[in-house]
Amino acid sequence: MNKRFTWKFTKYIFIFLTITLILASIGIGLFFTNIVKLAYDDLNTTDDFYMDIAISKEDNGYKLNDDLKQKLKENNVQLYIIDNQGNALYPKKHKNIKNKLIDNIHNTTTIPFKNNHLSVALIYPQKYKQSFNNKENIDIKKLINSLYINNYNEYQHIEKNNHMMFIENPAHQKVVYTTEFSEFTEIENNTFKFLAISYLLLLLLNIILVIMFAIIISRRISKPLFFYNDWIENLSKGKLFKPSSKHYNKRTKKLFKELNGSVEKLNLQLTEDKIYQNQINYYREKWLSQISHDLKSPLTSIYGYARLLSSETIDTKKYAILISDKASYMTELIDSLNQNFKHETDQMNVHKEAFNVSETLDQLTKSIQYNKFEINNHLSSKEFYGNKLYFERMMMNLIDNSIDHNKQNPNIQITIQNQEDGLIVDYKDDGKGINKTTEKNMLHSNFTTKDNKKEHGIGCTIIMDCISFHNGTFKILPTKKGVHFRILLK
């Protein structure tokens, strides 16, 4: 059963984990899809990485994504994809934009694109126009390079006497293109490796946690079920008591509240049925004994008259009438005994009779098949004049309380002895005992220590009803371990 629960929980948690991983993967995908928009919220913050993502190569040219188009529109910026000679590859309607770049030198930035031969030129709205006298001699390649962002520019342009000149940039850093994984920087490679290893470790940790939680949960749920399985198996074998189990506690009762209540009801019902059946058997045997005794005399007479009828010298009519009278008497006798039997069984809860206490206890212990009994018989008189059913139910409820309120089934010792004015029953067990509150309240009507107070609480009432019916007393005596009750029945 435990393996079945473990497999069941593992399967369901794995399904949950799979769904979680799928959703997480979708979330990560959406995150990386939108991270560009989040990271590059303004056109001024764009760089070569953004341009590689935002601009795609097609058969008939280049295409800008919607985000880049929106940024260009909002800032009223013109975008050109150019080669090192200033030839425009995008838009196609433009050819060479060297002069445009020179005229907008103060409101233009260029970004390396794809490889060393292409660049993206961003021309912002013009604030003022600059004129140079050496336009024709300006090196377009150096001009484009001098407008690079992030110190990618190998040259810097300077203006002197309306002439443009170029000097080397001491802070120049080389552009690293990421068209292939192998071309990523060492930092990027290490970052990707760290993310991949972290993801795999997280996945492995989740799998281990799933298995651990499945085992823990299945054990917590299935172990109490073993107790209930043993209990029901006991009942099926006629053992009308709970088995010992460390798994039977308040948490178990709360978790399996309905199951616990149902099995307790079943146990109680089977116990009462067993006691009732024992009482019925007692009255049936009594009825059979009476009827066999009372029918012997008329049957003997009928047998004698039948023998006389076989003789031809007698008056047959006379003896036939006698036989008929005896048969009628037997019919009336059987009807009377049936009525008496019905009356006795209907009234067996409220009348007294002489019964053998020792035999009753032996029969009761055999009925529930509890193997931790010790009965000490110190009776000087075998029979006690009282109500047998009340006595049986009282003893059964005492035993049931001992078993019910201890995780491990306790040893039970019952000592019976006569007293001048009645019968003394000393009941002991070596369980956990009872607290002061229980000791104070247990003699009250419908008191119970069970969780379901609506369904239980009749045990103490039955005990006190028996004692009250027999005009007896109930005492709780001190003991080092368990309980010690002394009951006097009169």
Short mmCIF file of C-alpha atoms in Angstrom, two decimals:
data_model
loop_
_atom_site.label_atom_id
_atom_site.label_comp_id
_atom_site.label_asym_id
_atom_site.label_seq_id
_atom_site.Cartn_x
_atom_site.Cartn_y
_atom_site.Cartn_z
CA MET A 1 0.00 0.00 0.00
CA ASN A 2 2.84 2.37 0.91
CA LYS A 3 4.49 1.81 -2.50
CA ARG A 4 1.19 2.43 -4.27
CA PHE A 5 0.74 5.74 -2.42
CA THR A 6 4.36 6.74 -3.13
CA TRP A 7 3.95 6.01 -6.84
CA LYS A 8 0.61 7.85 -6.92
CA PHE A 9 1.96 10.97 -5.23
CA THR A 10 5.15 10.87 -7.32
CA LYS A 11 3.10 10.69 -10.51
CA TYR A 12 0.84 13.59 -9.57
CA ILE A 13 3.71 15.77 -8.35
CA PHE A 14 5.68 15.00 -11.52
CA ILE A 15 2.68 16.11 -13.55
CA PHE A 16 2.56 19.28 -11.47
CA LEU A 17 6.32 19.75 -11.90
CA THR A 18 6.09 19.21 -15.66
CA ILE A 19 3.31 21.79 -15.97
CA THR A 20 5.34 24.17 -13.77
CA LEU A 21 8.44 23.73 -15.94
CA ILE A 22 6.43 24.28 -19.13
CA LEU A 23 4.92 27.46 -17.72
CA ALA A 24 8.34 28.54 -16.43
CA SER A 25 9.87 27.94 -19.87
CA ILE A 26 7.10 29.97 -21.49
CA GLY A 27 7.66 32.69 -18.92
CA ILE A 28 11.42 32.69 -19.53
CA GLY A 29 10.78 32.83 -23.28
CA LEU A 30 8.41 35.76 -22.87
CA PHE A 31 10.91 37.44 -20.55
CA PHE A 32 13.79 37.18 -23.02
CA THR A 33 11.45 38.20 -25.83
CA ASN A 34 10.49 41.37 -24.01
CA ILE A 35 13.76 42.00 -22.19
CA VAL A 36 15.03 43.96 -25.21
CA LYS A 37 12.09 46.34 -24.90
CA LEU A 38 12.64 46.63 -21.16
CA ALA A 39 16.40 47.14 -21.42
CA TYR A 40 16.27 49.51 -24.39
CA ASP A 41 13.38 51.74 -23.46
CA ASP A 42 14.86 54.73 -25.31
CA LEU A 43 16.51 55.10 -28.69
CA ASN A 44 19.55 56.78 -27.09
CA THR A 45 20.30 53.59 -25.13
CA THR A 46 20.37 51.28 -28.18
CA ASP A 47 23.62 49.59 -29.17
CA ASP A 48 24.97 46.99 -31.58
CA PHE A 49 23.26 44.13 -29.68
CA TYR A 50 19.88 45.79 -30.00
CA MET A 51 20.39 46.50 -33.71
CA ASP A 52 21.32 42.87 -34.37
CA ILE A 53 17.97 41.83 -32.85
CA ALA A 54 15.83 44.66 -34.25
CA ILE A 55 17.07 44.47 -37.87
CA SER A 56 16.71 41.28 -39.89
CA LYS A 57 18.18 40.41 -43.30
CA GLU A 58 15.75 39.43 -46.05
CA ASP A 59 16.13 38.43 -49.70
CA ASN A 60 15.11 41.86 -50.94
CA GLY A 61 16.93 43.87 -48.29
CA TYR A 62 16.56 44.61 -44.56
CA LYS A 63 13.52 44.81 -42.28
CA LEU A 64 13.07 46.73 -39.01
CA ASN A 65 10.97 45.30 -36.20
CA ASP A 66 7.98 47.19 -34.82
CA ASP A 67 9.77 48.33 -31.65
CA LEU A 68 12.57 50.02 -33.58
CA LYS A 69 10.10 51.59 -36.00
CA GLN A 70 8.14 52.99 -33.06
CA LYS A 71 11.29 54.43 -31.45
CA LEU A 72 12.35 56.07 -34.72
CA LYS A 73 8.89 57.56 -35.20
CA GLU A 74 8.66 58.90 -31.65
CA ASN A 75 12.08 60.60 -31.90
CA ASN A 76 11.71 61.65 -35.55
CA VAL A 77 15.01 59.91 -36.36
CA GLN A 78 16.17 58.68 -39.77
CA LEU A 79 17.89 55.29 -39.91
CA TYR A 80 20.29 54.15 -42.62
CA ILE A 81 22.22 50.94 -43.07
CA ILE A 82 25.44 51.88 -44.85
CA ASP A 83 28.72 50.33 -45.90
CA ASN A 84 32.19 51.77 -45.30
CA GLN A 85 31.83 54.04 -48.33
CA GLY A 86 28.59 55.58 -47.11
CA ASN A 87 26.43 53.72 -49.61
CA ALA A 88 22.92 53.20 -48.21
CA LEU A 89 21.65 49.61 -48.27
CA TYR A 90 18.55 50.65 -46.36
CA PRO A 91 16.37 52.41 -47.40
CA LYS A 92 17.03 51.37 -51.00
CA LYS A 93 15.95 54.68 -52.50
CA HIS A 94 19.05 56.38 -51.04
CA LYS A 95 22.46 55.88 -52.61
CA ASN A 96 25.41 57.52 -50.89
CA ILE A 97 24.83 59.64 -47.76
CA LYS A 98 28.36 60.98 -47.20
CA ASN A 99 27.29 64.58 -47.55
CA LYS A 100 24.27 64.01 -45.31
CA LEU A 101 26.51 62.60 -42.59
CA ILE A 102 28.89 65.58 -42.87
CA ASP A 103 26.03 68.07 -42.75
CA ASN A 104 24.55 66.35 -39.64
CA ILE A 105 27.87 65.58 -37.92
CA HIS A 106 26.61 66.91 -34.54
CA ASN A 107 23.27 65.05 -34.55
CA THR A 108 24.36 61.68 -35.93
CA THR A 109 25.54 58.46 -34.26
CA THR A 110 26.64 55.26 -35.96
CA ILE A 111 26.51 51.71 -34.61
CA PRO A 112 28.57 48.75 -35.86
CA PHE A 113 26.25 46.29 -37.57
CA LYS A 114 26.76 42.63 -38.53
CA ASN A 115 30.41 43.00 -39.52
CA ASN A 116 33.10 45.57 -40.09
CA HIS A 117 31.71 46.56 -43.49
CA LEU A 118 28.24 47.73 -42.33
CA SER A 119 27.00 50.31 -39.88
CA VAL A 120 23.67 51.73 -38.73
CA ALA A 121 23.48 55.51 -38.93
CA LEU A 122 20.93 57.32 -36.76
CA ILE A 123 20.36 60.93 -37.85
CA TYR A 124 18.45 62.97 -35.28
CA PRO A 125 16.55 66.20 -36.07
CA GLN A 126 19.05 68.86 -37.09
CA LYS A 127 19.74 71.67 -34.61
CA TYR A 128 22.19 73.64 -36.74
CA LYS A 129 24.08 73.04 -39.98
CA GLN A 130 27.85 72.68 -40.10
CA SER A 131 29.88 73.46 -43.23
CA PHE A 132 33.40 72.23 -43.98
CA ASN A 133 35.76 73.43 -46.66
CA ASN A 134 37.38 70.03 -47.15
CA LYS A 135 34.23 68.00 -47.80
CA GLU A 136 35.72 66.27 -50.83
CA ASN A 137 38.82 65.21 -48.92
CA ILE A 138 37.08 63.82 -45.83
CA ASP A 139 37.71 60.05 -45.46
CA ILE A 140 34.17 58.61 -45.27
CA LYS A 141 35.37 55.43 -43.61
CA LYS A 142 37.05 57.36 -40.79
CA LEU A 143 34.02 59.66 -40.58
CA ILE A 144 31.64 56.76 -40.04
CA ASN A 145 34.06 55.19 -37.56
CA SER A 146 34.40 58.42 -35.58
CA LEU A 147 30.65 58.48 -34.98
CA TYR A 148 30.60 54.99 -33.32
CA ILE A 149 29.16 54.70 -29.80
CA ASN A 150 30.65 53.06 -26.69
CA ASN A 151 34.26 53.85 -27.68
CA TYR A 152 33.98 51.53 -30.66
CA ASN A 153 35.35 54.48 -32.68
CA GLU A 154 38.97 54.02 -33.60
CA TYR A 155 39.12 57.71 -34.63
CA GLN A 156 37.82 61.00 -33.26
CA HIS A 157 36.93 63.89 -35.52
CA ILE A 158 37.97 67.45 -34.71
CA GLU A 159 37.05 70.73 -36.40
CA LYS A 160 39.64 73.41 -37.09
CA ASN A 161 39.24 76.37 -39.39
CA ASN A 162 36.17 74.80 -41.02
CA HIS A 163 38.20 71.73 -41.77
CA MET A 164 37.54 68.23 -40.40
CA MET A 165 40.48 66.16 -39.23
CA PHE A 166 40.79 62.79 -37.45
CA ILE A 167 42.90 61.63 -34.55
CA GLU A 168 43.19 58.19 -32.96
CA ASN A 169 40.93 57.39 -29.99
CA PRO A 170 43.08 56.22 -27.04
CA ALA A 171 40.03 54.58 -25.39
CA HIS A 172 39.10 52.56 -28.46
CA GLN A 173 37.78 49.03 -27.84
CA LYS A 174 37.28 46.43 -30.45
CA VAL A 175 33.77 45.35 -31.43
CA VAL A 176 33.01 41.68 -30.72
CA TYR A 177 30.30 40.30 -32.97
CA THR A 178 28.01 37.57 -31.64
CA THR A 179 26.76 35.98 -34.82
CA GLU A 180 27.87 32.54 -33.50
CA PHE A 181 28.07 31.06 -30.03
CA SER A 182 31.77 30.48 -30.39
CA GLU A 183 32.21 34.21 -30.95
CA PHE A 184 30.68 35.18 -27.59
CA THR A 185 32.95 36.85 -25.09
CA GLU A 186 34.37 34.82 -22.24
CA ILE A 187 32.10 36.64 -19.78
CA GLU A 188 29.04 35.87 -21.92
CA ASN A 189 30.08 32.23 -22.29
CA ASN A 190 30.59 31.89 -18.54
CA THR A 191 27.23 33.56 -17.94
CA PHE A 192 25.43 31.15 -20.28
CA LYS A 193 27.20 28.18 -18.69
CA PHE A 194 26.26 29.39 -15.22
CA LEU A 195 22.61 29.83 -16.24
CA ALA A 196 22.52 26.37 -17.90
CA ILE A 197 24.13 24.64 -14.91
CA SER A 198 21.86 26.51 -12.48
CA TYR A 199 18.78 25.48 -14.48
CA LEU A 200 19.87 21.82 -14.55
CA LEU A 201 20.69 21.86 -10.82
CA LEU A 202 17.34 23.46 -10.08
CA LEU A 203 15.59 20.79 -12.16
CA LEU A 204 17.51 18.02 -10.37
CA LEU A 205 16.74 19.56 -6.98
CA ASN A 206 13.05 19.75 -7.88
CA ILE A 207 13.05 16.07 -8.88
CA ILE A 208 14.74 15.06 -5.61
CA LEU A 209 12.30 17.19 -3.59
CA VAL A 210 9.35 15.67 -5.48
CA ILE A 211 10.50 12.15 -4.62
CA MET A 212 11.18 13.07 -0.99
CA PHE A 213 7.82 14.80 -0.52
CA ALA A 214 6.02 11.92 -2.26
CA ILE A 215 7.63 9.41 0.12
CA ILE A 216 6.96 11.55 3.22
CA ILE A 217 3.35 12.34 2.30
CA SER A 218 2.55 8.76 1.26
CA ARG A 219 3.97 7.40 4.53
CA ARG A 220 2.06 9.93 6.62
CA ILE A 221 -1.18 9.04 4.88
CA SER A 222 -0.73 5.31 4.28
CA LYS A 223 0.68 4.27 7.67
CA PRO A 224 -2.53 5.15 9.57
CA LEU A 225 -4.42 3.17 6.94
CA PHE A 226 -2.43 0.07 7.93
CA PHE A 227 -3.86 0.52 11.43
CA TYR A 228 -7.42 0.74 10.12
CA ASN A 229 -6.77 -2.26 7.86
CA ASP A 230 -5.58 -4.30 10.88
CA TRP A 231 -8.59 -3.11 12.89
CA ILE A 232 -11.09 -4.15 10.22
CA GLU A 233 -9.25 -7.46 9.83
CA ASN A 234 -9.60 -7.99 13.59
CA LEU A 235 -13.33 -7.34 13.35
CA SER A 236 -13.65 -9.77 10.44
CA LYS A 237 -12.07 -12.47 12.64
CA GLY A 238 -14.36 -11.68 15.56
CA LYS A 239 -11.71 -9.78 17.53
CA LEU A 240 -13.78 -6.85 18.72
CA PHE A 241 -11.00 -4.46 19.71
CA LYS A 242 -8.49 -2.04 18.18
CA PRO A 243 -4.98 -3.35 17.47
CA SER A 244 -1.95 -1.70 19.04
CA SER A 245 -0.38 0.96 16.80
CA LYS A 246 1.89 3.99 17.29
CA HIS A 247 0.19 5.54 14.23
CA TYR A 248 -3.16 5.86 15.99
CA ASN A 249 -3.21 9.34 17.55
CA LYS A 250 -5.21 12.57 17.50
CA ARG A 251 -3.68 13.61 14.18
CA THR A 252 -4.75 10.30 12.64
CA LYS A 253 -8.28 10.65 14.01
CA LYS A 254 -8.52 14.17 12.61
CA LEU A 255 -7.12 13.22 9.19
CA PHE A 256 -9.35 10.15 8.84
CA LYS A 257 -12.25 11.53 10.86
CA GLU A 258 -15.03 9.85 8.85
CA LEU A 259 -13.19 6.51 8.55
CA ASN A 260 -12.33 6.50 12.26
CA GLY A 261 -15.92 7.27 13.24
CA SER A 262 -17.32 4.59 10.93
CA VAL A 263 -14.98 1.84 12.18
CA GLU A 264 -15.62 2.83 15.80
CA LYS A 265 -19.36 2.61 15.15
CA LEU A 266 -18.88 -0.77 13.50
CA ASN A 267 -16.79 -2.00 16.44
CA LEU A 268 -19.40 -0.78 18.93
CA GLN A 269 -22.28 -2.24 16.94
CA LEU A 270 -20.58 -5.64 16.57
CA THR A 271 -19.81 -5.65 20.29
CA GLU A 272 -23.40 -4.86 21.26
CA ASP A 273 -24.68 -7.43 18.76
CA LYS A 274 -22.33 -10.01 20.24
CA ILE A 275 -23.50 -9.28 23.78
CA TYR A 276 -27.12 -9.32 22.65
CA GLN A 277 -26.55 -12.62 20.84
CA ASN A 278 -25.00 -14.09 23.97
CA GLN A 279 -28.07 -13.03 25.95
CA ILE A 280 -30.42 -14.47 23.30
CA ASN A 281 -28.48 -17.73 23.37
CA TYR A 282 -28.82 -17.80 27.13
CA TYR A 283 -32.61 -17.40 26.99
CA ARG A 284 -32.88 -19.86 24.10
CA GLU A 285 -31.02 -22.51 26.07
CA LYS A 286 -33.25 -21.72 29.04
CA TRP A 287 -36.34 -22.02 26.83
CA LEU A 288 -35.18 -25.33 25.33
CA SER A 289 -34.45 -26.67 28.81
CA GLN A 290 -37.92 -25.70 30.04
CA ILE A 291 -39.76 -27.01 27.02
CA SER A 292 -37.90 -30.33 27.05
CA HIS A 293 -38.68 -30.74 30.75
CA ASP A 294 -42.36 -29.78 30.47
CA LEU A 295 -43.02 -31.88 27.37
CA LYS A 296 -41.56 -35.09 28.78
CA SER A 297 -44.56 -35.77 31.08
CA PRO A 298 -47.36 -35.44 28.44
CA LEU A 299 -45.25 -37.32 25.88
CA THR A 300 -44.80 -40.18 28.37
CA SER A 301 -48.58 -40.33 28.87
CA ILE A 302 -49.23 -40.30 25.13
CA TYR A 303 -46.69 -43.09 24.65
CA GLY A 304 -48.41 -45.19 27.38
CA TYR A 305 -51.90 -44.61 25.96
CA ALA A 306 -50.67 -45.53 22.49
CA ARG A 307 -49.36 -48.85 23.85
CA LEU A 308 -52.74 -49.54 25.48
CA LEU A 309 -54.53 -48.79 22.20
CA SER A 310 -52.64 -51.62 20.60
CA SER A 311 -54.52 -54.04 22.89
CA GLU A 312 -57.94 -55.07 21.55
CA THR A 313 -59.47 -55.63 25.00
CA ILE A 314 -59.64 -51.96 26.02
CA ASP A 315 -61.97 -49.06 25.32
CA THR A 316 -60.16 -47.24 22.47
CA LYS A 317 -62.48 -44.24 22.51
CA LYS A 318 -61.58 -43.41 26.08
CA TYR A 319 -57.81 -43.42 25.45
CA ALA A 320 -58.15 -41.58 22.15
CA ILE A 321 -59.84 -38.73 24.05
CA LEU A 322 -57.03 -38.74 26.64
CA ILE A 323 -54.37 -38.59 23.91
CA SER A 324 -56.22 -35.70 22.27
CA ASP A 325 -56.36 -33.84 25.60
CA LYS A 326 -52.61 -34.33 26.16
CA ALA A 327 -51.80 -33.09 22.63
CA SER A 328 -53.95 -30.02 23.23
CA TYR A 329 -52.17 -29.43 26.51
CA MET A 330 -48.79 -29.64 24.76
CA THR A 331 -49.91 -27.06 22.19
CA GLU A 332 -51.02 -24.69 24.92
CA LEU A 333 -47.78 -25.32 26.81
CA ILE A 334 -45.61 -24.49 23.77
CA ASP A 335 -47.63 -21.31 23.13
CA SER A 336 -47.23 -20.31 26.76
CA LEU A 337 -43.49 -20.96 26.73
CA ASN A 338 -43.16 -18.93 23.50
CA GLN A 339 -44.94 -16.01 25.11
CA ASN A 340 -42.76 -16.27 28.21
CA PHE A 341 -39.60 -16.39 26.02
CA LYS A 342 -40.70 -13.31 24.07
CA HIS A 343 -41.57 -11.47 27.28
CA GLU A 344 -38.23 -12.36 28.87
CA THR A 345 -36.15 -11.32 25.86
CA ASP A 346 -38.10 -8.07 25.51
CA GLN A 347 -37.62 -7.28 29.18
CA MET A 348 -34.10 -8.61 29.64
CA ASN A 349 -32.71 -5.06 30.09
CA VAL A 350 -34.81 -4.39 33.16
CA HIS A 351 -35.06 -7.53 35.20
CA LYS A 352 -32.75 -9.51 37.48
CA GLU A 353 -31.88 -13.16 37.50
CA ALA A 354 -29.19 -15.43 38.88
CA PHE A 355 -26.25 -15.82 36.45
CA ASN A 356 -22.72 -17.21 36.66
CA VAL A 357 -20.32 -14.21 36.77
CA SER A 358 -17.20 -16.23 36.03
CA GLU A 359 -18.74 -17.94 32.98
CA THR A 360 -20.09 -14.60 31.76
CA LEU A 361 -16.63 -12.99 31.90
CA ASP A 362 -15.03 -16.01 30.19
CA GLN A 363 -17.65 -15.86 27.45
CA LEU A 364 -17.11 -12.12 27.05
CA THR A 365 -13.31 -12.44 26.69
CA LYS A 366 -13.76 -15.22 24.15
CA SER A 367 -16.18 -13.03 22.21
CA ILE A 368 -13.74 -10.15 21.73
CA GLN A 369 -10.63 -12.44 21.58
CA TYR A 370 -8.44 -9.94 23.41
CA ASN A 371 -5.22 -11.67 24.46
CA LYS A 372 -4.05 -9.41 27.31
CA PHE A 373 -6.61 -10.40 29.94
CA GLU A 374 -6.02 -11.66 33.45
CA ILE A 375 -9.13 -12.68 35.41
CA ASN A 376 -8.73 -13.38 39.12
CA ASN A 377 -11.73 -15.27 40.43
CA HIS A 378 -12.20 -15.09 44.22
CA LEU A 379 -15.92 -15.82 44.23
CA SER A 380 -17.30 -17.86 47.10
CA SER A 381 -20.63 -18.10 45.27
CA LYS A 382 -20.63 -18.70 41.51
CA GLU A 383 -23.92 -16.95 40.84
CA PHE A 384 -24.91 -13.32 41.24
CA TYR A 385 -28.49 -12.09 41.22
CA GLY A 386 -28.57 -9.17 38.81
CA ASN A 387 -29.00 -8.15 35.16
CA LYS A 388 -26.63 -10.15 32.97
CA LEU A 389 -26.92 -7.86 29.93
CA TYR A 390 -26.13 -4.74 31.97
CA PHE A 391 -23.12 -6.49 33.50
CA GLU A 392 -21.79 -7.60 30.11
CA ARG A 393 -22.20 -4.16 28.56
CA MET A 394 -20.52 -2.48 31.54
CA MET A 395 -17.50 -4.78 31.33
CA MET A 396 -17.34 -4.38 27.55
CA ASN A 397 -17.29 -0.59 27.81
CA LEU A 398 -14.56 -0.65 30.46
CA ILE A 399 -12.45 -2.85 28.18
CA ASP A 400 -13.23 -0.71 25.13
CA ASN A 401 -12.17 2.48 26.97
CA SER A 402 -8.84 0.90 27.95
CA ILE A 403 -8.08 -0.11 24.38
CA ASP A 404 -9.38 3.09 22.80
CA HIS A 405 -7.37 5.55 24.91
CA ASN A 406 -3.97 3.87 24.58
CA LYS A 407 -1.75 3.64 21.50
CA GLN A 408 -0.43 0.27 22.69
CA ASN A 409 -3.05 -2.18 23.89
CA PRO A 410 -2.69 -2.40 27.69
CA ASN A 411 -2.73 -5.42 29.98
CA ILE A 412 -6.11 -5.70 31.71
CA GLN A 413 -6.66 -7.34 35.07
CA ILE A 414 -10.16 -8.06 36.42
CA THR A 415 -10.61 -9.33 39.95
CA ILE A 416 -14.06 -10.48 41.11
CA GLN A 417 -15.08 -11.36 44.67
CA ASN A 418 -18.17 -11.60 46.80
CA GLN A 419 -19.13 -9.23 49.55
CA GLU A 420 -21.93 -9.57 52.07
CA ASP A 421 -24.11 -7.08 50.24
CA GLY A 422 -23.06 -7.80 46.63
CA LEU A 423 -20.35 -8.31 44.04
CA ILE A 424 -17.01 -6.39 43.92
CA VAL A 425 -15.25 -5.89 40.57
CA ASP A 426 -11.68 -4.50 40.61
CA TYR A 427 -10.74 -3.34 37.12
CA LYS A 428 -7.12 -2.39 36.34
CA ASP A 429 -5.05 -1.62 33.24
CA ASP A 430 -1.44 -0.46 32.78
CA GLY A 431 -2.16 2.23 30.16
CA LYS A 432 -1.54 5.97 30.29
CA GLY A 433 -4.23 6.54 32.92
CA ILE A 434 -6.69 9.42 33.17
CA ASN A 435 -6.18 13.07 34.04
CA LYS A 436 -7.89 14.99 36.84
CA THR A 437 -10.48 16.56 34.51
CA THR A 438 -11.52 13.18 33.14
CA GLU A 439 -11.56 11.69 36.63
CA LYS A 440 -13.81 14.52 37.81
CA ASN A 441 -16.26 14.40 34.92
CA MET A 442 -16.39 10.75 33.84
CA LEU A 443 -19.29 9.91 36.14
CA HIS A 444 -21.45 12.60 34.55
CA SER A 445 -24.05 11.67 31.98
CA ASN A 446 -22.78 11.52 28.36
CA PHE A 447 -19.22 12.51 29.28
CA THR A 448 -16.65 11.42 26.70
CA THR A 449 -12.98 11.96 25.86
CA LYS A 450 -13.53 11.08 22.21
CA ASP A 451 -13.17 13.75 19.50
CA ASN A 452 -16.64 13.20 18.06
CA LYS A 453 -18.81 14.07 21.05
CA LYS A 454 -22.05 13.79 19.06
CA GLU A 455 -21.43 10.15 18.17
CA HIS A 456 -19.87 9.00 21.45
CA GLY A 457 -20.25 9.52 25.15
CA ILE A 458 -22.59 6.61 25.91
CA GLY A 459 -19.79 4.43 27.36
CA CYS A 460 -19.67 6.07 30.77
CA THR A 461 -23.45 6.35 30.77
CA ILE A 462 -23.83 2.57 30.25
CA ILE A 463 -21.36 1.90 33.07
CA MET A 464 -23.20 4.23 35.44
CA ASP A 465 -26.61 2.87 34.35
CA CYS A 466 -25.48 -0.62 35.31
CA ILE A 467 -24.17 0.57 38.67
CA SER A 468 -27.34 2.60 39.29
CA PHE A 469 -29.57 -0.35 38.34
CA HIS A 470 -27.75 -2.54 40.87
CA ASN A 471 -27.72 0.18 43.56
CA GLY A 472 -23.93 0.04 43.46
CA THR A 473 -20.95 2.38 43.77
CA PHE A 474 -18.01 3.39 41.56
CA LYS A 475 -14.61 4.43 42.93
CA ILE A 476 -11.38 5.51 41.26
CA LEU A 477 -8.45 4.18 43.32
CA PRO A 478 -4.89 5.57 43.13
CA THR A 479 -2.36 3.60 41.10
CA LYS A 480 1.19 4.21 39.80
CA LYS A 481 0.28 3.39 36.21
CA GLY A 482 -2.96 3.10 34.29
CA VAL A 483 -6.33 3.04 36.05
CA HIS A 484 -7.89 1.18 38.95
CA PHE A 485 -11.68 1.17 39.26
CA ARG A 486 -13.59 -0.56 42.08
CA ILE A 487 -17.22 -1.30 41.30
CA LEU A 488 -19.76 -2.64 43.80
CA LEU A 489 -22.97 -4.21 42.48
CA LYS A 490 -25.79 -5.17 44.87
#
